[in-house]
Amino acid sequence: MLKIATVCGAGVGSSMMLKVFAEQILEHEGVDADVTASDISSLDPAAYDAIITASAFADLIDSKATRIIRMDNMLDKTYLREQLIHVISETAGRNEG
């Protein structure tokens, strides 16, 4: 199962919106995933296959610990879908190897 976190300052605003968008995309793609909304201060990047967040928060996350999807436009579902498909492909490759 894919583990994804959506992150914002408090964990209740944009992270909740991104969580809903990500779940809709993953469900449409038939991908089994656990998507969690989180605040930046309690995030453990290594616990997730990917993190979705605004660029301002992305700079505060250890990019060596996991894949970060930077959202400059929080409403760009096409970009989010493309990035999630890439994460799914990467994760499947790691699990097969």
PDB file of C-alpha atoms in Angstrom:
ATOM      1  CA  MET A   1       0.000   0.000   0.000  1.00  0.00           C
ATOM      2  CA  LEU A   2       1.235   3.437  -0.952  1.00  0.00           C
ATOM      3  CA  LYS A   3       1.658   5.875   1.960  1.00  0.00           C
ATOM      4  CA  ILE A   4       1.259   9.557   1.166  1.00  0.00           C
ATOM      5  CA  ALA A   5       1.142  12.653   3.366  1.00  0.00           C
ATOM      6  CA  THR A   6      -0.316  16.000   2.421  1.00  0.00           C
ATOM      7  CA  VAL A   7       1.256  18.816   4.412  1.00  0.00           C
ATOM      8  CA  CYS A   8       0.509  22.415   5.347  1.00  0.00           C
ATOM      9  CA  GLY A   9       1.169  24.650   8.330  1.00  0.00           C
ATOM     10  CA  ALA A  10      -1.601  23.404  10.606  1.00  0.00           C
ATOM     11  CA  GLY A  11      -2.684  20.214   8.851  1.00  0.00           C
ATOM     12  CA  VAL A  12      -6.290  21.317   8.385  1.00  0.00           C
ATOM     13  CA  GLY A  13      -6.382  23.725   5.410  1.00  0.00           C
ATOM     14  CA  SER A  14      -4.601  23.109   2.152  1.00  0.00           C
ATOM     15  CA  SER A  15      -3.398  19.695   3.312  1.00  0.00           C
ATOM     16  CA  MET A  16      -7.012  18.529   3.665  1.00  0.00           C
ATOM     17  CA  MET A  17      -7.845  19.828   0.183  1.00  0.00           C
ATOM     18  CA  LEU A  18      -4.793  18.060  -1.281  1.00  0.00           C
ATOM     19  CA  LYS A  19      -5.720  14.890   0.614  1.00  0.00           C
ATOM     20  CA  VAL A  20      -9.169  14.838  -1.016  1.00  0.00           C
ATOM     21  CA  PHE A  21      -7.702  15.517  -4.472  1.00  0.00           C
ATOM     22  CA  ALA A  22      -5.049  12.794  -4.045  1.00  0.00           C
ATOM     23  CA  GLU A  23      -7.601  10.247  -2.825  1.00  0.00           C
ATOM     24  CA  GLN A  24      -9.865  10.988  -5.802  1.00  0.00           C
ATOM     25  CA  ILE A  25      -6.988  10.538  -8.248  1.00  0.00           C
ATOM     26  CA  LEU A  26      -5.685   7.367  -6.617  1.00  0.00           C
ATOM     27  CA  GLU A  27      -9.157   5.837  -6.441  1.00  0.00           C
ATOM     28  CA  HIS A  28      -9.721   6.620 -10.131  1.00  0.00           C
ATOM     29  CA  GLU A  29      -6.373   4.951 -10.944  1.00  0.00           C
ATOM     30  CA  GLY A  30      -7.276   1.907  -8.820  1.00  0.00           C
ATOM     31  CA  VAL A  31      -4.344   2.401  -6.457  1.00  0.00           C
ATOM     32  CA  ASP A  32      -4.532   1.219  -2.851  1.00  0.00           C
ATOM     33  CA  ALA A  33      -3.156   4.100  -0.793  1.00  0.00           C
ATOM     34  CA  ASP A  34      -3.277   5.620   2.653  1.00  0.00           C
ATOM     35  CA  VAL A  35      -3.344   9.428   2.412  1.00  0.00           C
ATOM     36  CA  THR A  36      -2.820  11.396   5.617  1.00  0.00           C
ATOM     37  CA  ALA A  37      -3.118  15.148   6.161  1.00  0.00           C
ATOM     38  CA  SER A  38      -0.423  16.481   8.487  1.00  0.00           C
ATOM     39  CA  ASP A  39       1.043  19.673   9.839  1.00  0.00           C
ATOM     40  CA  ILE A  40       4.664  20.426   9.006  1.00  0.00           C
ATOM     41  CA  SER A  41       5.912  20.229  12.602  1.00  0.00           C
ATOM     42  CA  SER A  42       4.777  16.649  13.278  1.00  0.00           C
ATOM     43  CA  LEU A  43       5.746  15.172   9.896  1.00  0.00           C
ATOM     44  CA  ASP A  44       8.154  12.227   9.666  1.00  0.00           C
ATOM     45  CA  PRO A  45       9.159  12.259   5.973  1.00  0.00           C
ATOM     46  CA  ALA A  46      10.714   8.795   6.109  1.00  0.00           C
ATOM     47  CA  ALA A  47       7.332   7.272   6.994  1.00  0.00           C
ATOM     48  CA  TYR A  48       5.861   8.058   3.563  1.00  0.00           C
ATOM     49  CA  ASP A  49       6.399   7.091  -0.061  1.00  0.00           C
ATOM     50  CA  ALA A  50       5.580  10.673  -1.039  1.00  0.00           C
ATOM     51  CA  ILE A  51       4.667  14.026   0.434  1.00  0.00           C
ATOM     52  CA  ILE A  52       2.417  16.537  -1.318  1.00  0.00           C
ATOM     53  CA  THR A  53       2.783  20.157  -0.237  1.00  0.00           C
ATOM     54  CA  ALA A  54       3.128  23.775  -1.310  1.00  0.00           C
ATOM     55  CA  SER A  55       6.591  24.837  -2.455  1.00  0.00           C
ATOM     56  CA  ALA A  56       7.040  27.016   0.642  1.00  0.00           C
ATOM     57  CA  PHE A  57       6.722  23.964   2.908  1.00  0.00           C
ATOM     58  CA  ALA A  58       8.634  21.654   0.556  1.00  0.00           C
ATOM     59  CA  ASP A  59      11.820  23.583   1.292  1.00  0.00           C
ATOM     60  CA  LEU A  60      11.451  22.646   4.986  1.00  0.00           C
ATOM     61  CA  ILE A  61      11.211  18.879   4.372  1.00  0.00           C
ATOM     62  CA  ASP A  62      14.175  16.527   4.040  1.00  0.00           C
ATOM     63  CA  SER A  63      13.986  15.623   0.365  1.00  0.00           C
ATOM     64  CA  LYS A  64      16.423  12.724   0.855  1.00  0.00           C
ATOM     65  CA  ALA A  65      13.901  10.919   3.065  1.00  0.00           C
ATOM     66  CA  THR A  66      11.078  10.690   0.512  1.00  0.00           C
ATOM     67  CA  ARG A  67       9.707  11.990  -2.778  1.00  0.00           C
ATOM     68  CA  ILE A  68       8.201  15.471  -2.523  1.00  0.00           C
ATOM     69  CA  ILE A  69       5.489  16.696  -4.855  1.00  0.00           C
ATOM     70  CA  ARG A  70       5.651  20.502  -4.910  1.00  0.00           C
ATOM     71  CA  MET A  71       2.341  22.160  -5.645  1.00  0.00           C
ATOM     72  CA  ASP A  72       2.703  25.733  -6.896  1.00  0.00           C
ATOM     73  CA  ASN A  73      -0.973  25.730  -7.901  1.00  0.00           C
ATOM     74  CA  MET A  74      -2.982  23.804  -5.300  1.00  0.00           C
ATOM     75  CA  LEU A  75      -5.894  23.396  -7.735  1.00  0.00           C
ATOM     76  CA  ASP A  76      -3.856  21.828 -10.567  1.00  0.00           C
ATOM     77  CA  LYS A  77      -5.246  18.294 -10.471  1.00  0.00           C
ATOM     78  CA  THR A  78      -3.651  17.435 -13.822  1.00  0.00           C
ATOM     79  CA  TYR A  79      -0.165  18.133 -12.458  1.00  0.00           C
ATOM     80  CA  LEU A  80      -0.967  16.275  -9.227  1.00  0.00           C
ATOM     81  CA  ARG A  81      -2.181  13.248 -11.202  1.00  0.00           C
ATOM     82  CA  GLU A  82       1.001  13.219 -13.321  1.00  0.00           C
ATOM     83  CA  GLN A  83       3.172  13.372 -10.214  1.00  0.00           C
ATOM     84  CA  LEU A  84       1.213  10.652  -8.415  1.00  0.00           C
ATOM     85  CA  ILE A  85       1.468   8.368 -11.467  1.00  0.00           C
ATOM     86  CA  HIS A  86       5.238   8.895 -11.354  1.00  0.00           C
ATOM     87  CA  VAL A  87       5.346   8.004  -7.640  1.00  0.00           C
ATOM     88  CA  ILE A  88       3.242   4.893  -8.286  1.00  0.00           C
ATOM     89  CA  SER A  89       5.659   3.788 -11.022  1.00  0.00           C
ATOM     90  CA  GLU A  90       8.712   4.419  -8.828  1.00  0.00           C
ATOM     91  CA  THR A  91       7.207   2.543  -5.902  1.00  0.00           C
ATOM     92  CA  ALA A  92       6.181  -0.418  -8.063  1.00  0.00           C
ATOM     93  CA  GLY A  93       9.740  -0.585  -9.439  1.00  0.00           C
ATOM     94  CA  ARG A  94      11.240  -0.677  -5.931  1.00  0.00           C
ATOM     95  CA  ASN A  95       8.834  -3.399  -4.827  1.00  0.00           C
ATOM     96  CA  GLU A  96       9.612  -5.577  -7.855  1.00  0.00           C
ATOM     97  CA  GLY A  97      13.382  -5.270  -7.490  1.00  0.00           C
TER      98      GLY A  97
END
